[in-house]
XYZ file of C-alpha atoms in Angstrom:
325
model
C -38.552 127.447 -111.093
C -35.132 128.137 -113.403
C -31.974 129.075 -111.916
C -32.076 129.810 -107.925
C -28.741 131.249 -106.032
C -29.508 129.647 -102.790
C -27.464 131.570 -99.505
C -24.139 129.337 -98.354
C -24.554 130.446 -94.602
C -26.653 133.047 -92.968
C -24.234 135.314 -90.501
C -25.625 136.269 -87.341
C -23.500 139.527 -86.559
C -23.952 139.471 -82.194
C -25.127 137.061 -79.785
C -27.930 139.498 -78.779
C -29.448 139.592 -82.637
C -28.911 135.414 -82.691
C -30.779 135.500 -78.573
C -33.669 137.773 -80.263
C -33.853 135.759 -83.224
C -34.584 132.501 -81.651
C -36.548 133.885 -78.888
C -34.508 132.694 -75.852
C -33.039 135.677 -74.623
C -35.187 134.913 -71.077
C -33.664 131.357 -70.988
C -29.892 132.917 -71.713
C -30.552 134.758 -68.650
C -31.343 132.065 -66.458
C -28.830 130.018 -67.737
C -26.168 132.957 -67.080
C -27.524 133.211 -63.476
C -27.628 129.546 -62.989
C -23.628 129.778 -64.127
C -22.956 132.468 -62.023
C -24.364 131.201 -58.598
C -22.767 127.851 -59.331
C -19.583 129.606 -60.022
C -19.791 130.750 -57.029
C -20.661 128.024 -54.887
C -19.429 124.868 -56.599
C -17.232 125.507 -59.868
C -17.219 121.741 -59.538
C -20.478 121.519 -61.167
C -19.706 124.043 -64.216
C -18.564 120.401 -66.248
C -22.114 119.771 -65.521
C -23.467 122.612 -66.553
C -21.891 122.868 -69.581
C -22.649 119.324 -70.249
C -26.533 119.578 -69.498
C -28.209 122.752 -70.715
C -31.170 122.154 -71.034
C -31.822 119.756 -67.943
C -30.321 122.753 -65.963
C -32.609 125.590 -67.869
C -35.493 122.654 -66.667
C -34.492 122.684 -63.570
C -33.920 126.809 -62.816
C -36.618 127.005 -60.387
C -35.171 124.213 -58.351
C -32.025 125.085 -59.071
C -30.495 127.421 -55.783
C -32.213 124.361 -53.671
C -30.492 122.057 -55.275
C -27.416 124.113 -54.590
C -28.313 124.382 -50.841
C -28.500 120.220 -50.247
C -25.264 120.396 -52.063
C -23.706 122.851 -49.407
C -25.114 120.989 -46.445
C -23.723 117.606 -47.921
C -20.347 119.010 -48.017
C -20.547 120.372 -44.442
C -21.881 117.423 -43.323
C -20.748 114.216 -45.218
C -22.458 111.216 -44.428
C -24.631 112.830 -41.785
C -26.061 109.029 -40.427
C -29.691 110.497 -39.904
C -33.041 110.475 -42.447
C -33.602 112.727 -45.712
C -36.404 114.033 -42.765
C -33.530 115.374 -40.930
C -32.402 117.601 -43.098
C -32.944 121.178 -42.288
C -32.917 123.892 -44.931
C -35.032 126.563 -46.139
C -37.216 125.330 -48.447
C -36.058 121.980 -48.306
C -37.831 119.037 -47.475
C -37.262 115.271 -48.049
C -39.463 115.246 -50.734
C -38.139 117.277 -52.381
C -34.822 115.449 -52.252
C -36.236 112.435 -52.974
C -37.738 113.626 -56.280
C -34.304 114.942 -56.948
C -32.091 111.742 -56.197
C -31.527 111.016 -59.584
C -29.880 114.739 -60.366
C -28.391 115.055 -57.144
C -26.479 112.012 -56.927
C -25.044 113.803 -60.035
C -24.033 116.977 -58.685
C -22.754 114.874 -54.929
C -20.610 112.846 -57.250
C -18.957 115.950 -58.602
C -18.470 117.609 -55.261
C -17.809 114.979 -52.151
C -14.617 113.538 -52.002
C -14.228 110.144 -53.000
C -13.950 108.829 -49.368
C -17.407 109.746 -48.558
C -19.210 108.126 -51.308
C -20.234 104.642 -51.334
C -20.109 103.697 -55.002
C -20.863 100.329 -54.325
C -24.747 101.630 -53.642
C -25.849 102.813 -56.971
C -29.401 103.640 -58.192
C -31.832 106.287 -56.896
C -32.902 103.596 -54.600
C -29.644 103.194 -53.022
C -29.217 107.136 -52.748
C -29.503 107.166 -49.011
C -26.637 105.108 -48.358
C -24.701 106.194 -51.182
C -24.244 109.263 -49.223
C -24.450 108.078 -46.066
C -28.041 108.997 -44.787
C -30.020 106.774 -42.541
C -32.421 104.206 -44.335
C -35.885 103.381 -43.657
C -35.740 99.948 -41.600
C -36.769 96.672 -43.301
C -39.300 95.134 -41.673
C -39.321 91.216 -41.300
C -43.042 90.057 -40.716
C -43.430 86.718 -38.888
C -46.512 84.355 -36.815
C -45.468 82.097 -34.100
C -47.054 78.838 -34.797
C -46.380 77.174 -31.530
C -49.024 78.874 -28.473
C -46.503 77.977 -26.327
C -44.281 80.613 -27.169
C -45.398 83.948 -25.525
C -44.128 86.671 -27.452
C -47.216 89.323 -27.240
C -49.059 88.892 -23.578
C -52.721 87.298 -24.372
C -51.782 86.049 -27.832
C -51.374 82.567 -28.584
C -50.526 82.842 -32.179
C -49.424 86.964 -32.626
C -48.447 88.422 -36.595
C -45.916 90.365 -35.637
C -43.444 92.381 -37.673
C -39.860 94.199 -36.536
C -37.595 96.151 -38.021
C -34.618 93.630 -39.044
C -32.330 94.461 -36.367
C -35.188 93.882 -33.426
C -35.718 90.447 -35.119
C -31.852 90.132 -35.587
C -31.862 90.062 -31.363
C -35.098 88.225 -30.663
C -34.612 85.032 -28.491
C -36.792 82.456 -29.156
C -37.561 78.877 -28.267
C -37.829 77.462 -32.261
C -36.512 74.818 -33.833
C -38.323 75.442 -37.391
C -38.493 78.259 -39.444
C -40.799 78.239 -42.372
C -40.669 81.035 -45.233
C -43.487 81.588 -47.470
C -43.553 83.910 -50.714
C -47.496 83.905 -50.170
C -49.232 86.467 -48.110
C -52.641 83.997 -47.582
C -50.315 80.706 -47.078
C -48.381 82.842 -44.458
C -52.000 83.368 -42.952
C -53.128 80.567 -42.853
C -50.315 78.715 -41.747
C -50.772 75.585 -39.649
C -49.763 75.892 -35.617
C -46.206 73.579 -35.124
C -44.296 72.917 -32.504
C -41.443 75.239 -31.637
C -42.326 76.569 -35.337
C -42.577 80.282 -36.743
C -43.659 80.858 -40.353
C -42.021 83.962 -41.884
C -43.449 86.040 -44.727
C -40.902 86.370 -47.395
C -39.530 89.327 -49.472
C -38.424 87.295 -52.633
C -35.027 88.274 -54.183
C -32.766 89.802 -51.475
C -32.667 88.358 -48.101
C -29.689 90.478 -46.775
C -32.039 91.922 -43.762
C -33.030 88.573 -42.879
C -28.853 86.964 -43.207
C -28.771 89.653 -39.629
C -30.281 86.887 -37.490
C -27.542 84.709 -36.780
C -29.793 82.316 -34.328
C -31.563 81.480 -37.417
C -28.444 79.231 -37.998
C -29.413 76.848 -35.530
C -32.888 76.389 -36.741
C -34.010 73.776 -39.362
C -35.349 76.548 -42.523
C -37.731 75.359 -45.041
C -38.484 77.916 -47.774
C -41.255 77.527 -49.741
C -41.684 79.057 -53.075
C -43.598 78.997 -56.175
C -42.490 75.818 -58.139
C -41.210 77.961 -61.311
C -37.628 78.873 -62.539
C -37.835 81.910 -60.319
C -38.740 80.105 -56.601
C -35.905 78.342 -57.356
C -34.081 81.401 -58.076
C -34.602 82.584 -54.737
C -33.935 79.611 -52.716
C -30.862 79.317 -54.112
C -30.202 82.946 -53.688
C -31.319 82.648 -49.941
C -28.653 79.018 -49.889
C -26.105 82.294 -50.262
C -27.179 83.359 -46.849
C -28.154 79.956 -44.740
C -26.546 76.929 -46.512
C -28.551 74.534 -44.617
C -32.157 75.820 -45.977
C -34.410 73.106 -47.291
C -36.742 73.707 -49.879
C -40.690 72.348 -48.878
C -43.422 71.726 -51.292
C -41.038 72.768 -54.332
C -40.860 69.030 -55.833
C -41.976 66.920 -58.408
C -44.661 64.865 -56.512
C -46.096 68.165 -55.401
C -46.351 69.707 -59.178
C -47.543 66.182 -60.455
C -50.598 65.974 -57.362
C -51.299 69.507 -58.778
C -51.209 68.954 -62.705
C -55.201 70.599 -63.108
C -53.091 74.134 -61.312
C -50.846 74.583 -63.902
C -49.892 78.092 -64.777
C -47.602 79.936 -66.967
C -44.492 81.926 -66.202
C -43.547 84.614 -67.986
C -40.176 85.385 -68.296
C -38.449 82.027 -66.617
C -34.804 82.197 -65.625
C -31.972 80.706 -67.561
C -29.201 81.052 -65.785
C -27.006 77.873 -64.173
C -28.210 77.262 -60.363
C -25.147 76.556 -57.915
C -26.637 75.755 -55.029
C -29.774 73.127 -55.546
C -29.994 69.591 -54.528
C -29.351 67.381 -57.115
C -33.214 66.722 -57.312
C -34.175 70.412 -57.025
C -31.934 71.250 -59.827
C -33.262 68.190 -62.017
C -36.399 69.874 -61.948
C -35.312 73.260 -62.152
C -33.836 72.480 -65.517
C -37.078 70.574 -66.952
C -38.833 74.086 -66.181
C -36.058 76.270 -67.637
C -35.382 73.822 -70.166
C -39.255 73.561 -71.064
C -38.715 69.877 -70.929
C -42.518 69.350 -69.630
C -44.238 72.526 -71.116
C -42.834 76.024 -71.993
C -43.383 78.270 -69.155
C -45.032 75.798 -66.361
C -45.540 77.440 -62.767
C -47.269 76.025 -59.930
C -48.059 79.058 -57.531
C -47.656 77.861 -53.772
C -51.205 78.959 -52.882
C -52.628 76.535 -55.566
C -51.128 73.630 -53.531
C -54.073 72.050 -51.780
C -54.067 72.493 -47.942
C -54.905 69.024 -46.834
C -51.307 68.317 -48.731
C -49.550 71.444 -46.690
C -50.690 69.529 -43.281
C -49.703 66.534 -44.432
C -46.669 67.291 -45.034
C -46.034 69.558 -42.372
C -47.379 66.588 -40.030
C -44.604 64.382 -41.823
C -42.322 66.854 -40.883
C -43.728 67.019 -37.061
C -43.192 63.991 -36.510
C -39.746 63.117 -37.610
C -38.904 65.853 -34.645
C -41.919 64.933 -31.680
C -40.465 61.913 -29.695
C -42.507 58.939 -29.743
C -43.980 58.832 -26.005
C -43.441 54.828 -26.286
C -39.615 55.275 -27.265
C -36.846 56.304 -24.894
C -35.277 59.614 -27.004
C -31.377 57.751 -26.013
């Protein structure tokens, strides 16, 4: 090619020739407006702005709603009623839900501290975050005693409340089971003075509400894996007297041909397991029978559930022949 003389820099002489050049004279504009409302409004979010370009140039069509839930948040800081609630032009919740993620963004930089609760983080948590109403959780539960009415003209009712109704409910039970398993939670035997209650896994905060569950006898029942034991010991964190059913080493050695794998087993150190629960929690975590062994609850055989749960029965039914002093 022989000798070239290459250019050092190439100078641009205004911002209008560099705009026309690169073709994004249009976005400059919208960026400029974008500026200038928000100057307007909240100068609070310029930082942000200036910081995010581009998301903001994504978000120009959204952008004067996303100004107007701003607004309304600072009128009304945590408002205690639903995203449904919210009335504004153009707004709906679903909107601000498919916005939580930039919006808790922008809220940050405008509330004041005192009406943000940082300890809720996550677009899940954005609702009380910023003090909105959640939806309810629901606790679903099936008396297993007929005996206790709690629908008219059912003897044995599924039922599910939001966690506070449950929280209040009044019931003659001595025995609450938990299962992880919609089909075990089905199928559930009838007990005496006995409700079976369909679990949520990790997180049992709704549940830790119902205080009269303190003076029932719990028995949670989980997969027999790293992670049911995970969760019982995470639910010990709420009612210290639970006791775990079906989750022991007879159980997974009458089941041996049900073996299945877990993927991703837990490693951490368990605080609050029996000494014989946490014997076999380490052989699973520790792979000390085989890497990765599960037994799923609804591979346990039923004629070993009523068993059991007869075993159980029994050790609280008074023997007719025996004086209960």
């Amino acid at each position: 090619q022989g000798t070239q003389n290459l250019p050092a820099c190439v100078w641009v002489e205004t911002l209008e020739d560099a705009l026309n050049c690169l073709g994004k004279r249009k976005d400059w504009d919208c960026f400029n407006e974008q500026v200038s409302v928000t100057r307007h409004t909240h100068p609070a979010l310029l930082p942000w702005l200036e910081r995010r370009p581009l998301q903001a140039l994504a978000l120009s069509t959204d952008w004067p709603r996303l100004l107007a839930v701003v607004t309304w948040l600072v009128a009304h800081p945590r408002p205690g009623i639903y995203l449904r609630q919210v009335d504004l032009p153009g707004v709906h919740s679903k909107f601000i839900e498919n916005h939580r993620g930039v919006l808790a963004e922008l809220l940050d930089l405008t509330l004041p501290v005192n009406v943000v609760d940082v300890s809720k983080t996550g677009i899940s948590q954005f609702a009380a975050r910023y003090g909105f109403v959640e939806k309810p959780t629901r606790i679903r539960f099936r008396v297993l005693d007929p005996k206790i009415c709690i629908v008219p003209g059912s003897s044995s009712p599924d039922v599910t409340l939001d966690a506070d109704s449950f929280s209040r409910l009044d019931l003659a039970v001595q025995r609450v089971f938990i299962t992880e398993n919609e089909t075990n939670f089905l199928v559930f035997p009838p007990m005496h003075h006995a409700i079976v209650i369909f679990g949520a896994g990790y997180g049992w905060e709704a549940l830790a509400r119902s205080h009269w569950l303190n003076n029932c006898a719990i028995h949670y029942w989980g997969d027999i894996d790293t992670h049911g034991f995970g969760i019982l010991d995470q639910l010990r964190g709420h009612f210290d007297h639970v006791a775990s059913f079906l989750m022991d080493r007879a159980t997974l050695d009458a089941h041996a041909a049900l073996w299945g794998s877990e993927d991703k087993p837990l490693r951490v150190d368990l605080h609050q397991l029996t000494s014989a629960e946490r014997s076999l929690y380490d052989d699973l975590r520790d792979a000390h029978i085989r890497p990765g062994l599960r037994l799923e609850q609804e591979h346990i055989g039923f004629q070993w559930l009523t068993y059991h749960l007869q075993q159980l029965d029994d050790m609280t039914t008074p023997n007719p022949g025996i004086s209960p002093g």
